[in-house]
JSON list of N, CA and C in Angstrom, two decimals:
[
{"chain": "A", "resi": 65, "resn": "UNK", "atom": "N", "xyz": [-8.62, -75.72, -175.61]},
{"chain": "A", "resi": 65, "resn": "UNK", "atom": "CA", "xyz": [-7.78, -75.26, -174.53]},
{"chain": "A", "resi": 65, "resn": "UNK", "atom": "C", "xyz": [-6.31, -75.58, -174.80]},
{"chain": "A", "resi": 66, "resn": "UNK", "atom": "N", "xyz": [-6.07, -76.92, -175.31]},
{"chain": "A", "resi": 66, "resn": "UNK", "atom": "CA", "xyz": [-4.89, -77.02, -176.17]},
{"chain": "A", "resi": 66, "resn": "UNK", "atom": "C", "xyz": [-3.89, -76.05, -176.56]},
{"chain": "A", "resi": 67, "resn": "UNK", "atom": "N", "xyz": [-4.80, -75.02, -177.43]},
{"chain": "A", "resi": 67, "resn": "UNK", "atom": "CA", "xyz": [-4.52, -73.90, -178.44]},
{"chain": "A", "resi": 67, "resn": "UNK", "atom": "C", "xyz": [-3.90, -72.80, -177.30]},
{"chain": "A", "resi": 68, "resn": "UNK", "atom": "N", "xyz": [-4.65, -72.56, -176.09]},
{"chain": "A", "resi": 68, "resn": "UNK", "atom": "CA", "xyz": [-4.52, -71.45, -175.29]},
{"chain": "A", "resi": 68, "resn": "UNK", "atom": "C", "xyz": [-3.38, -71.79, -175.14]},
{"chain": "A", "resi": 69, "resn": "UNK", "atom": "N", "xyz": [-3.21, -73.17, -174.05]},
{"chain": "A", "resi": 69, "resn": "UNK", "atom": "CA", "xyz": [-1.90, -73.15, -173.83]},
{"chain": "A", "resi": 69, "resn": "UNK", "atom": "C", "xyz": [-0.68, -73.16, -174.43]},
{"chain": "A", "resi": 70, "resn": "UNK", "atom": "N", "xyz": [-0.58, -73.35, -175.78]},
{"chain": "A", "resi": 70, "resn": "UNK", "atom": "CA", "xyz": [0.26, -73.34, -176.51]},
{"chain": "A", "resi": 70, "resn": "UNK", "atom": "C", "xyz": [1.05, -71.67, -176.35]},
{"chain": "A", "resi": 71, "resn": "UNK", "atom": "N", "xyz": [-0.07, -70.97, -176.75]},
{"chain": "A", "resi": 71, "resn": "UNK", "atom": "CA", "xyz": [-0.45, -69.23, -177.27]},
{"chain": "A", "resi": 71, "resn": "UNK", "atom": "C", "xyz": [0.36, -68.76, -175.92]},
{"chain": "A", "resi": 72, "resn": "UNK", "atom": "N", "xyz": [-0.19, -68.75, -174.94]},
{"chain": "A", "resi": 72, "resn": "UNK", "atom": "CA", "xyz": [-0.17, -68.28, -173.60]},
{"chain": "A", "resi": 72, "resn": "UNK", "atom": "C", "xyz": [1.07, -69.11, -172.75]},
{"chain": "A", "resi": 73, "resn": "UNK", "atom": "N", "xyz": [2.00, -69.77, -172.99]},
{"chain": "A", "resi": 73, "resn": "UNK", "atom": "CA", "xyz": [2.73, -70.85, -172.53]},
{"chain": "A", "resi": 73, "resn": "UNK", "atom": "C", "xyz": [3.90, -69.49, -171.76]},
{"chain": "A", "resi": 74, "resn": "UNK", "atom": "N", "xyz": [4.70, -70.07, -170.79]},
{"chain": "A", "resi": 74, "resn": "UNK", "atom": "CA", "xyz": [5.80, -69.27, -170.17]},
{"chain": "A", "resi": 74, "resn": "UNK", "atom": "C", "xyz": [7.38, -69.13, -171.19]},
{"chain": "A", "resi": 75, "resn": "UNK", "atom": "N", "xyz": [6.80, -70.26, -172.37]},
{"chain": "A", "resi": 75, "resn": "UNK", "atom": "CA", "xyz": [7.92, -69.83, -173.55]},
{"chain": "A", "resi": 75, "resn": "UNK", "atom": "C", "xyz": [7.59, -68.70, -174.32]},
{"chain": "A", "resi": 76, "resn": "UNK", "atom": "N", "xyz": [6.53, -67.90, -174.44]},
{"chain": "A", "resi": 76, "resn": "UNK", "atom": "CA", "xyz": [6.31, -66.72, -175.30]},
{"chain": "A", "resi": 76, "resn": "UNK", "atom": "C", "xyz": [6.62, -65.71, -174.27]},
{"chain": "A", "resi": 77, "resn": "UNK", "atom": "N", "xyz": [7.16, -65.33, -172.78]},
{"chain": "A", "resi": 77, "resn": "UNK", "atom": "CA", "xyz": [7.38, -64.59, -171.69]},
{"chain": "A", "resi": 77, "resn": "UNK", "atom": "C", "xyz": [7.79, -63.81, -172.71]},
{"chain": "A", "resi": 78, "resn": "UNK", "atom": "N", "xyz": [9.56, -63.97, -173.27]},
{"chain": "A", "resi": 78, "resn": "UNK", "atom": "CA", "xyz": [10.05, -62.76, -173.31]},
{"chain": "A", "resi": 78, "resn": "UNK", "atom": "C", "xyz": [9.59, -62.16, -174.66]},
{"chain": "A", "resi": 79, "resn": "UNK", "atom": "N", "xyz": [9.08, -62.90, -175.87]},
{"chain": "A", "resi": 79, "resn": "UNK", "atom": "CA", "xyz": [8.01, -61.97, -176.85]},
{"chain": "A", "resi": 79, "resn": "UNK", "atom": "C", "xyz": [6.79, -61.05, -175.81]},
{"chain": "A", "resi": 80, "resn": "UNK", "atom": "N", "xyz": [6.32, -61.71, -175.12]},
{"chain": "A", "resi": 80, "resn": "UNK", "atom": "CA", "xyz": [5.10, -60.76, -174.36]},
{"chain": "A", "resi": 80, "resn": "UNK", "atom": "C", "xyz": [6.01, -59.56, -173.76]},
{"chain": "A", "resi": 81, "resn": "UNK", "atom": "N", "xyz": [6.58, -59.92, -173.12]},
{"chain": "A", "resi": 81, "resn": "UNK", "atom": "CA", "xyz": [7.20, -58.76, -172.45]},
{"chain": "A", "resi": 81, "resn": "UNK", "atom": "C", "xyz": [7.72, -57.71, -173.02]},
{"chain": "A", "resi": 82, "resn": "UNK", "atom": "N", "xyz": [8.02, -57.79, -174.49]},
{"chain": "A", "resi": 82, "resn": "UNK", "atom": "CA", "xyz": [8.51, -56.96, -175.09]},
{"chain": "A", "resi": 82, "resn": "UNK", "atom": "C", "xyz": [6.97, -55.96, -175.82]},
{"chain": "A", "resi": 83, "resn": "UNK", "atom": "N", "xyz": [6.26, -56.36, -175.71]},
{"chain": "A", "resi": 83, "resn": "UNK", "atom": "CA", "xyz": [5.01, -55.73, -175.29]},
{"chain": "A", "resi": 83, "resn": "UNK", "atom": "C", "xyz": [4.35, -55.12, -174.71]},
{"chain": "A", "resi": 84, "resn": "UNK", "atom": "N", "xyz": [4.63, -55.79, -173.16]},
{"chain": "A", "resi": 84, "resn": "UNK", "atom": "CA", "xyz": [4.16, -54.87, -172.63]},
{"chain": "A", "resi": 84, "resn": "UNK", "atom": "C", "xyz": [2.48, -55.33, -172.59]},
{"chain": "A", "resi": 85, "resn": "UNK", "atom": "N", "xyz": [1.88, -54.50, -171.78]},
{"chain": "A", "resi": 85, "resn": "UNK", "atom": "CA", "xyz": [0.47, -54.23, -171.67]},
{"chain": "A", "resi": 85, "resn": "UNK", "atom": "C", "xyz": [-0.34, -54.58, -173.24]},
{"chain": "A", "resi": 86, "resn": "UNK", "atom": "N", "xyz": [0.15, -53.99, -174.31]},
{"chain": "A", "resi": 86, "resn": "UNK", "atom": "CA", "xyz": [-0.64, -54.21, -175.39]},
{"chain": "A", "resi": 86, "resn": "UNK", "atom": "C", "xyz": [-0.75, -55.79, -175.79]},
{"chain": "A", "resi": 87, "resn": "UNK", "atom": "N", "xyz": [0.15, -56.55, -175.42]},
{"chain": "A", "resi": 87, "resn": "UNK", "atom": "CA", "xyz": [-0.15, -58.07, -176.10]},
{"chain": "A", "resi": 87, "resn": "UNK", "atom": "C", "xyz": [-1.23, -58.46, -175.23]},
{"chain": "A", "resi": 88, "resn": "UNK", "atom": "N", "xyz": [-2.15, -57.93, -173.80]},
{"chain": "A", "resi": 88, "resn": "UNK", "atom": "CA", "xyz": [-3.22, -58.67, -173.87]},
{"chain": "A", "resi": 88, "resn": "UNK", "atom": "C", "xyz": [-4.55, -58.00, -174.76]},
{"chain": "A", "resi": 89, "resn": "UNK", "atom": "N", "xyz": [-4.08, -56.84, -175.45]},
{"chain": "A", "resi": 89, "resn": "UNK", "atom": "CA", "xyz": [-4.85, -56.64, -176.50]},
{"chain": "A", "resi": 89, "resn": "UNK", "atom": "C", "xyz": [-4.92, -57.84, -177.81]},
{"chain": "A", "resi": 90, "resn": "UNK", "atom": "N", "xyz": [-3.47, -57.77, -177.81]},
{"chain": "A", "resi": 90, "resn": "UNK", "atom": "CA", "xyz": [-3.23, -59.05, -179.05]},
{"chain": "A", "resi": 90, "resn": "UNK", "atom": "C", "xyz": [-3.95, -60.39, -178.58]},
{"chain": "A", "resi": 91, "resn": "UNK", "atom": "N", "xyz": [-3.68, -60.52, -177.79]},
{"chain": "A", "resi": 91, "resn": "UNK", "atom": "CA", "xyz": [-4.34, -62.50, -177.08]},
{"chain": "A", "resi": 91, "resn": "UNK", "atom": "C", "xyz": [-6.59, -61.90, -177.02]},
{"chain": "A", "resi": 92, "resn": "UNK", "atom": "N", "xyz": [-6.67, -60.60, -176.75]},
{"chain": "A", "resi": 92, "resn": "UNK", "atom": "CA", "xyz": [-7.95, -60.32, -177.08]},
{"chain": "A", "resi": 92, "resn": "UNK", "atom": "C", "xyz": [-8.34, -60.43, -178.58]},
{"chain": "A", "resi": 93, "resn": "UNK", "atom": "N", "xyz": [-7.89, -59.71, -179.32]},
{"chain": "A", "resi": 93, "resn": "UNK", "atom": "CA", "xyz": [-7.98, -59.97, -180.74]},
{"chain": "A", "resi": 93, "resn": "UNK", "atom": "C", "xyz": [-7.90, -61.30, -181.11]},
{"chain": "A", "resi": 94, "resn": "UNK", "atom": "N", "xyz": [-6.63, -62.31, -180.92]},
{"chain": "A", "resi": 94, "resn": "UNK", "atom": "CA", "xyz": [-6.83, -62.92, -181.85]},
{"chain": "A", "resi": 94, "resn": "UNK", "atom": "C", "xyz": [-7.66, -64.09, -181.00]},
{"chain": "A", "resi": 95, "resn": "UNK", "atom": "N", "xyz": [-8.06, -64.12, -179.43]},
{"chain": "A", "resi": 95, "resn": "UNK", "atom": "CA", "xyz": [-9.15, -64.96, -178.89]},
{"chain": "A", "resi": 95, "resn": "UNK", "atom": "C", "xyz": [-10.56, -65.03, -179.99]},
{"chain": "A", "resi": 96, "resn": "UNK", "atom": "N", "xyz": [-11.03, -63.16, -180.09]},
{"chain": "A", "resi": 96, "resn": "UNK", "atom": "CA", "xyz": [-11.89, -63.20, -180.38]},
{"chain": "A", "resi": 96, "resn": "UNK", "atom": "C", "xyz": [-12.24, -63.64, -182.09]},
{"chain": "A", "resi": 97, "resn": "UNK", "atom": "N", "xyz": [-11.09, -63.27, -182.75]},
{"chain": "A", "resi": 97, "resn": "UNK", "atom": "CA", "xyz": [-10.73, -63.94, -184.22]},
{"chain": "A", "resi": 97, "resn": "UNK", "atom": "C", "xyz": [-10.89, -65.72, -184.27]},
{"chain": "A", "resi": 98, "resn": "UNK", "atom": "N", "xyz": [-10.13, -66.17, -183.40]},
{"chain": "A", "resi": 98, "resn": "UNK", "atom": "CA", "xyz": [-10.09, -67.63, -183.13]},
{"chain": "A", "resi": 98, "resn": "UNK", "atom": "C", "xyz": [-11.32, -68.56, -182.79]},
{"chain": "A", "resi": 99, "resn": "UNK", "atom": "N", "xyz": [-11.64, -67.91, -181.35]},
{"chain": "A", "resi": 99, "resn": "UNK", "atom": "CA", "xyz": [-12.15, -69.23, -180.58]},
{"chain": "A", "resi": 99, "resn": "UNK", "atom": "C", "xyz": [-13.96, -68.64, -180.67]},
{"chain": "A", "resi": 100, "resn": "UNK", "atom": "N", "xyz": [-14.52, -67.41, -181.15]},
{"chain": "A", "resi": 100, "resn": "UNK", "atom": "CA", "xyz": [-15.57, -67.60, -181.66]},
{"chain": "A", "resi": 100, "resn": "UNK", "atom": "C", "xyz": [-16.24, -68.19, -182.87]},
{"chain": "A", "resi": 101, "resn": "UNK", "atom": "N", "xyz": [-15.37, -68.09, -183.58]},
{"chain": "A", "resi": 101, "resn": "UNK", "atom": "CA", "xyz": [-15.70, -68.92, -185.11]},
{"chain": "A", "resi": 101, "resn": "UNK", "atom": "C", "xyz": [-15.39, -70.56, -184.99]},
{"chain": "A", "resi": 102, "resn": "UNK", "atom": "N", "xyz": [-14.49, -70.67, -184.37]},
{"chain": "A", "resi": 102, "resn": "UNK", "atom": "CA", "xyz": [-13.81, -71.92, -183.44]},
{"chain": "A", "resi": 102, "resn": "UNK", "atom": "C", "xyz": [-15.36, -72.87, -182.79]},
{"chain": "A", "resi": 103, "resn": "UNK", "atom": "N", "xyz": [-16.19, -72.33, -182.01]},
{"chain": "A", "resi": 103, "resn": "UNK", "atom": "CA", "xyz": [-17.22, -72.32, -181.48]},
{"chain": "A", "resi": 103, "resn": "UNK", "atom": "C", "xyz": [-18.53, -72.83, -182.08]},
{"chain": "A", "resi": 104, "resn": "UNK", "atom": "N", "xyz": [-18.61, -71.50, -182.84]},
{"chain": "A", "resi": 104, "resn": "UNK", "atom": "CA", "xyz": [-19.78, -71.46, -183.74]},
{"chain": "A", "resi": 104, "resn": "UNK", "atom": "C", "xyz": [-19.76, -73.13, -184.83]},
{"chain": "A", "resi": 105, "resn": "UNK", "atom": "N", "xyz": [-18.56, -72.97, -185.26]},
{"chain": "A", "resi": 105, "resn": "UNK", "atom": "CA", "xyz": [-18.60, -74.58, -186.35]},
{"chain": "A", "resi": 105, "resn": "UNK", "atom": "C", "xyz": [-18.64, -75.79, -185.06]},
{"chain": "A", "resi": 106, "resn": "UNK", "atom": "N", "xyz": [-17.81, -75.77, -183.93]},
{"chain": "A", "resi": 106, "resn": "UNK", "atom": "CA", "xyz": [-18.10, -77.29, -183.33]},
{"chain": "A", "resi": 106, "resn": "UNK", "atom": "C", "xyz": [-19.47, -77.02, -182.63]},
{"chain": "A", "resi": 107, "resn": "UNK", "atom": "N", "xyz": [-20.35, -76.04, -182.78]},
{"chain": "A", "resi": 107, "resn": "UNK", "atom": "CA", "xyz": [-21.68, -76.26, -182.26]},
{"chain": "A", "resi": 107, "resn": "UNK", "atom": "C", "xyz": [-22.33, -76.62, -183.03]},
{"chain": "A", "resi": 108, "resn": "UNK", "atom": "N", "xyz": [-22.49, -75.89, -184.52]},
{"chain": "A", "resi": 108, "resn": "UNK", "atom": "CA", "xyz": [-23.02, -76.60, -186.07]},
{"chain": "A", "resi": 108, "resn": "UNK", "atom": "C", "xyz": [-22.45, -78.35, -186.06]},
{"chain": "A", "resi": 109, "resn": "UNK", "atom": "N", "xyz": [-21.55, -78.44, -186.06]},
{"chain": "A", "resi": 109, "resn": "UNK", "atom": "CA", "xyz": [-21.35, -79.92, -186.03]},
{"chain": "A", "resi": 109, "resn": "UNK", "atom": "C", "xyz": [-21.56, -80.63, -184.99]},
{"chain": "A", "resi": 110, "resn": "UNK", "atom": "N", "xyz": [-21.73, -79.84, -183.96]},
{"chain": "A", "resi": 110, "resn": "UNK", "atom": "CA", "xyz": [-22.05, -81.19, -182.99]},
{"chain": "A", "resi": 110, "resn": "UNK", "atom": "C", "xyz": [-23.60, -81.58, -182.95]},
{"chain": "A", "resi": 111, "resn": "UNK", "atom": "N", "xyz": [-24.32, -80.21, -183.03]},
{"chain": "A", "resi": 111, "resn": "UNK", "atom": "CA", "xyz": [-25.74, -80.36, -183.39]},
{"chain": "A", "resi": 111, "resn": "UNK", "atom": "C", "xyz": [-26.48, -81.26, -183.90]},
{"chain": "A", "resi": 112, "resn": "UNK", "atom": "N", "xyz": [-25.68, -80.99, -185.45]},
{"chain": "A", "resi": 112, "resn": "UNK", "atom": "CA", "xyz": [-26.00, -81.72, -186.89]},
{"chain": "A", "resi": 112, "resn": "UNK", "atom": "C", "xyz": [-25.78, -82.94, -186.74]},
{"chain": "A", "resi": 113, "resn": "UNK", "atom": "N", "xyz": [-24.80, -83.86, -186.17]},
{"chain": "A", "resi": 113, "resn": "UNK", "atom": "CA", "xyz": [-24.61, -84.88, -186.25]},
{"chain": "A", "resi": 113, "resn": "UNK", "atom": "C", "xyz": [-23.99, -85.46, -184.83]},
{"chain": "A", "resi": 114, "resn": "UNK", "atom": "N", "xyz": [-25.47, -85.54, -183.78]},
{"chain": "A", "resi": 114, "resn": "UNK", "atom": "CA", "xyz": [-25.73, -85.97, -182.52]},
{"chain": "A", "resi": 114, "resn": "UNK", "atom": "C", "xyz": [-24.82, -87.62, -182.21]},
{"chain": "A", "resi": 115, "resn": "UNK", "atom": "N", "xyz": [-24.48, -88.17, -182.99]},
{"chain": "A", "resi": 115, "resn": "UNK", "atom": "CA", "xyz": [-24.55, -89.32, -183.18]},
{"chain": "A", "resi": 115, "resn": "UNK", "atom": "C", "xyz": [-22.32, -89.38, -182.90]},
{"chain": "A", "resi": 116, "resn": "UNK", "atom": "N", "xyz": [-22.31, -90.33, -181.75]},
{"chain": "A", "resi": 116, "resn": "UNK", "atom": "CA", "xyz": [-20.94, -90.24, -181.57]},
{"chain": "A", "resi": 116, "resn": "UNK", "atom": "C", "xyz": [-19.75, -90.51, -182.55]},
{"chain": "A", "resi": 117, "resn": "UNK", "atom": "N", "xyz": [-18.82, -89.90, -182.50]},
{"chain": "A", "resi": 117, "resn": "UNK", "atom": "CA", "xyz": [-17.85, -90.27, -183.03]},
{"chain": "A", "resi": 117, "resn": "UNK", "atom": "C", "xyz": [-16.60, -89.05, -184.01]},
{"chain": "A", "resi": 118, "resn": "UNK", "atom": "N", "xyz": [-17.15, -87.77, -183.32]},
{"chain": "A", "resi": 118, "resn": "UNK", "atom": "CA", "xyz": [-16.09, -87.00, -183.16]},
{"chain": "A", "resi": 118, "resn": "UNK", "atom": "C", "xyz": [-16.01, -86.06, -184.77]},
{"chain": "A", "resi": 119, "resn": "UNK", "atom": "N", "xyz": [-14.45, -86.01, -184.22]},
{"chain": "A", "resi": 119, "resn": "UNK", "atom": "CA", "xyz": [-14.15, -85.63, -185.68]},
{"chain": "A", "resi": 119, "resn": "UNK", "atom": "C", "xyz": [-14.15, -86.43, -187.22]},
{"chain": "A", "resi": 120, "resn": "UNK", "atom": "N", "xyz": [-13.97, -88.07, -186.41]},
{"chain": "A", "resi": 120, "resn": "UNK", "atom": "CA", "xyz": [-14.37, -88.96, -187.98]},
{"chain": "A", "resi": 120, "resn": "UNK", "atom": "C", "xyz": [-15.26, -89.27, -188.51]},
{"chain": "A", "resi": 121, "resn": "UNK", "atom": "N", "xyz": [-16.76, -89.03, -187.66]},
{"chain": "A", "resi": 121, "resn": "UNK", "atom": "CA", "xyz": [-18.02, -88.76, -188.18]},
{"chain": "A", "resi": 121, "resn": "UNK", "atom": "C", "xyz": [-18.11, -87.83, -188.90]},
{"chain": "A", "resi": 122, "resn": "UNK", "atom": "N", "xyz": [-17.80, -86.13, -188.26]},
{"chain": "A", "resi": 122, "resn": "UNK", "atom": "CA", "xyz": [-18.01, -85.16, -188.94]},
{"chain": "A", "resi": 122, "resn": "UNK", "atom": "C", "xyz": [-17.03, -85.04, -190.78]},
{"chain": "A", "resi": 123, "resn": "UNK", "atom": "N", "xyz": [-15.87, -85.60, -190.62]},
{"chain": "A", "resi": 123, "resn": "UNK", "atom": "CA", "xyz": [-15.52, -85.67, -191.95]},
{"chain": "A", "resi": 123, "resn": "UNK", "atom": "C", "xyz": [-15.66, -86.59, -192.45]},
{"chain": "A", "resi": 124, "resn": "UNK", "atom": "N", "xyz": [-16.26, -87.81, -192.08]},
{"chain": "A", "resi": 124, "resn": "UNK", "atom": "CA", "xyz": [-16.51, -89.23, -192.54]},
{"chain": "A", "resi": 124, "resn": "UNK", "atom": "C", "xyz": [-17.74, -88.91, -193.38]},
{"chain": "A", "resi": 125, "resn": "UNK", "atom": "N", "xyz": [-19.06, -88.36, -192.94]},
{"chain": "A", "resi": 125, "resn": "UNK", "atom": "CA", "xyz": [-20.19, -88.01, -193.53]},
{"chain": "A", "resi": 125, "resn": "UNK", "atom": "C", "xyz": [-20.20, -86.93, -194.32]},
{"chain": "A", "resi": 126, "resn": "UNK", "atom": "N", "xyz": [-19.30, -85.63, -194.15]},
{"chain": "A", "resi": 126, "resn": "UNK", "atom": "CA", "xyz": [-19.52, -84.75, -195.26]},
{"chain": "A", "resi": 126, "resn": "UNK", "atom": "C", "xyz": [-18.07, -84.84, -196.21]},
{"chain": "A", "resi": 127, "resn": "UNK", "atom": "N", "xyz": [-17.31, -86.04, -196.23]},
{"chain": "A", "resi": 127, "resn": "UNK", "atom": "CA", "xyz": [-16.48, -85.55, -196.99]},
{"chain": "A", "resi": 127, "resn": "UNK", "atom": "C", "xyz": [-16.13, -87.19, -197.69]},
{"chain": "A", "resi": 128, "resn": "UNK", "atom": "N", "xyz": [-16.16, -87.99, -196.95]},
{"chain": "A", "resi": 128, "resn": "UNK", "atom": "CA", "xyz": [-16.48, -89.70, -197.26]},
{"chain": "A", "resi": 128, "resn": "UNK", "atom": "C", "xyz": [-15.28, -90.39, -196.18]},
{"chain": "A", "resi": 129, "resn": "UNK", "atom": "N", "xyz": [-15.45, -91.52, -195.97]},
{"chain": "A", "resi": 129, "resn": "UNK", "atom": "CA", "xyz": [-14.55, -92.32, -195.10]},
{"chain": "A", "resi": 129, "resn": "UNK", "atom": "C", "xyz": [-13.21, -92.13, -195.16]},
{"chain": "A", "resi": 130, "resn": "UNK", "atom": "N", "xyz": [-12.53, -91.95, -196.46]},
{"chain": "A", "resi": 130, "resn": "UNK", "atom": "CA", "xyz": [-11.56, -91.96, -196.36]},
{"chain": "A", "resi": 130, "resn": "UNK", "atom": "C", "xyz": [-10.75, -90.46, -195.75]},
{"chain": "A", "resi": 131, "resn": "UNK", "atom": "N", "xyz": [-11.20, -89.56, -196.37]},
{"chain": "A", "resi": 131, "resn": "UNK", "atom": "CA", "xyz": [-11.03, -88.21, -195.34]},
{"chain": "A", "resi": 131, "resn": "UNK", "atom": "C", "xyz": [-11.36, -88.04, -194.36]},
{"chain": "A", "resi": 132, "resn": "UNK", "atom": "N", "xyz": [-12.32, -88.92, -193.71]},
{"chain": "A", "resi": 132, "resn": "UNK", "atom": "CA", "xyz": [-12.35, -88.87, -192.62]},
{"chain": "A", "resi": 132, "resn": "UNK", "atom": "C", "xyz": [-11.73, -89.50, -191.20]},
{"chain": "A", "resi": 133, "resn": "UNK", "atom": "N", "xyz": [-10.94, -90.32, -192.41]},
{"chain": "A", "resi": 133, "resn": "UNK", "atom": "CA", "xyz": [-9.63, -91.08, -191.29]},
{"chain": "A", "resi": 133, "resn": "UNK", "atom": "C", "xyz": [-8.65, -90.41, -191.43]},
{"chain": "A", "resi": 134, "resn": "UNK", "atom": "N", "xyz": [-8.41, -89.41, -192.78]},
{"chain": "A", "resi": 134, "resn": "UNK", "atom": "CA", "xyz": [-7.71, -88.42, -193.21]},
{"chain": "A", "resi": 134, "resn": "UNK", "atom": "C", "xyz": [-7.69, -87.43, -191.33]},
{"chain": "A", "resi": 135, "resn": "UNK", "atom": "N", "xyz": [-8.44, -86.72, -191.36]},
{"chain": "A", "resi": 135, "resn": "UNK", "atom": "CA", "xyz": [-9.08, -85.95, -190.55]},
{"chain": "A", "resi": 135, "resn": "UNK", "atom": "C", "xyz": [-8.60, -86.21, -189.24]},
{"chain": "A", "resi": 136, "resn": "UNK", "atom": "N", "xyz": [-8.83, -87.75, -188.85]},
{"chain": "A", "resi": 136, "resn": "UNK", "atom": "CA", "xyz": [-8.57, -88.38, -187.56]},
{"chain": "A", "resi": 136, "resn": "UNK", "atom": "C", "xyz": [-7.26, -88.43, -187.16]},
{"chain": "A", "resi": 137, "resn": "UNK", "atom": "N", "xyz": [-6.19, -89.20, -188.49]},
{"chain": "A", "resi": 137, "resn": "UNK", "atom": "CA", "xyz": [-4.83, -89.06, -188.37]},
{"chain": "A", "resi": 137, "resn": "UNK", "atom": "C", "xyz": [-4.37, -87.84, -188.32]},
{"chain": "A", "resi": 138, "resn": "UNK", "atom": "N", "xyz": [-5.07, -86.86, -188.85]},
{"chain": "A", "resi": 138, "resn": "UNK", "atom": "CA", "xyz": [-4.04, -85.26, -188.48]},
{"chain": "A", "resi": 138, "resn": "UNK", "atom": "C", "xyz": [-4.48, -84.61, -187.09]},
{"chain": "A", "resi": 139, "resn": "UNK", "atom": "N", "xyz": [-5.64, -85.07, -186.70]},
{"chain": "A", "resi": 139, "resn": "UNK", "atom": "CA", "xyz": [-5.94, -84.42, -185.62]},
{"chain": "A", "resi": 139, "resn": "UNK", "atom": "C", "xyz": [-5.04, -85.62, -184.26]},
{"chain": "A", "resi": 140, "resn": "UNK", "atom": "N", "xyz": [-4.95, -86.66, -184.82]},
{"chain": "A", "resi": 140, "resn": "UNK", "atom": "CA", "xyz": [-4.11, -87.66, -183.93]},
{"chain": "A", "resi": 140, "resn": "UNK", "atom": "C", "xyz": [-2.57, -86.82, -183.93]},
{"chain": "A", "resi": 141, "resn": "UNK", "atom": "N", "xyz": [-2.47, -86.75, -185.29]},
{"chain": "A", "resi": 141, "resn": "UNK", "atom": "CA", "xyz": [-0.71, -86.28, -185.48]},
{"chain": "A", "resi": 141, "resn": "UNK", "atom": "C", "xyz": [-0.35, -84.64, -184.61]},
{"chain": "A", "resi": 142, "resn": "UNK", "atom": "N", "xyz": [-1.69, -83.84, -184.89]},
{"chain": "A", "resi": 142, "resn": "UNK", "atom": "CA", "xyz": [-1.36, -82.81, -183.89]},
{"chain": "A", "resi": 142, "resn": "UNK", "atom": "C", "xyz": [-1.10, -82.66, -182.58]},
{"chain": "A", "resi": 143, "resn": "UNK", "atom": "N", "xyz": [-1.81, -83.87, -182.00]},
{"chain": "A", "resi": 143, "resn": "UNK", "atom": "CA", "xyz": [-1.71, -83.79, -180.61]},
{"chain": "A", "resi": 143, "resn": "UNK", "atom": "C", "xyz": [-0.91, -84.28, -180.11]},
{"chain": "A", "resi": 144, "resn": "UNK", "atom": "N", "xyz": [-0.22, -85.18, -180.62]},
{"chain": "A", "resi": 144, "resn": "UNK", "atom": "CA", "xyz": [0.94, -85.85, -180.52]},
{"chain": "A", "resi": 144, "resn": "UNK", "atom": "C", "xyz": [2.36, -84.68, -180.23]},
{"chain": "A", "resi": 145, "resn": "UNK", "atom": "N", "xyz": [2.25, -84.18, -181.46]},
{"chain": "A", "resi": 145, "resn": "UNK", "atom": "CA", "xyz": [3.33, -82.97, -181.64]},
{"chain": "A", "resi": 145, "resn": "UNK", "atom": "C", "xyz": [3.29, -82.43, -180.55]},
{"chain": "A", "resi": 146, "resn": "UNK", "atom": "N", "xyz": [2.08, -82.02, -179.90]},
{"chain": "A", "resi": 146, "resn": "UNK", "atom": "CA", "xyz": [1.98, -80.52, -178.93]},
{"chain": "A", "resi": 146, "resn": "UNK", "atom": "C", "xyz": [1.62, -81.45, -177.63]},
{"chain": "A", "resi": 147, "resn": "UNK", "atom": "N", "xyz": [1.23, -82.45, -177.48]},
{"chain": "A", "resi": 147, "resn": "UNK", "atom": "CA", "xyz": [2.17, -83.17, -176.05]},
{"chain": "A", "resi": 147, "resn": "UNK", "atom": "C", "xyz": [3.46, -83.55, -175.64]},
{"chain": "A", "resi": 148, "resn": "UNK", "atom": "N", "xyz": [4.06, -83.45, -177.29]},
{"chain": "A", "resi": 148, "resn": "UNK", "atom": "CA", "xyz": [5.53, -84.05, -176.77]},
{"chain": "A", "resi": 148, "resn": "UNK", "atom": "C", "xyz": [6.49, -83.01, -176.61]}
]
């Protein structure tokens, strides 16, 4: 949801507007480009590996510990960015 709001924020107004009607074609497209494939992998991973601990499990076990703190710090560093 992060992502939406970013996409959809009242700072892209005057790009949308210059649109017109067709950019909720565009926010359809690239929803359906995005947040189904988006979906499909955090259901494969959440499935697969029931066992808590997020995103540093999921790259901790298929990729080894150290990418998987890899993983943690960028997903830490993103959110950081796009709260502040």
């Amino acid at each position: 949801m992060m992502n939406v709001s970013m996409v959809a924020s009242l700072a892209n107004d005057v790009q949308q507007s210059f649109y017109g009607l067709a950019s909720v074609t565009y926010f359809a497209i690239g929803a359906i480009c995005f947040f189904i494939p988006t979906a499909l992998v955090a259901a494969e991973l959440a499935s697969g590996w029931s066992n808590r601990g997020g995103i540093f499990r999921w790259g901790g076990e298929g990729l080894g510990k150290g990418w998987g703190l890899t993983c943690l710090f960028i997903l830490w560093f993103q959110t950081m960015l796009n709260f502040a």
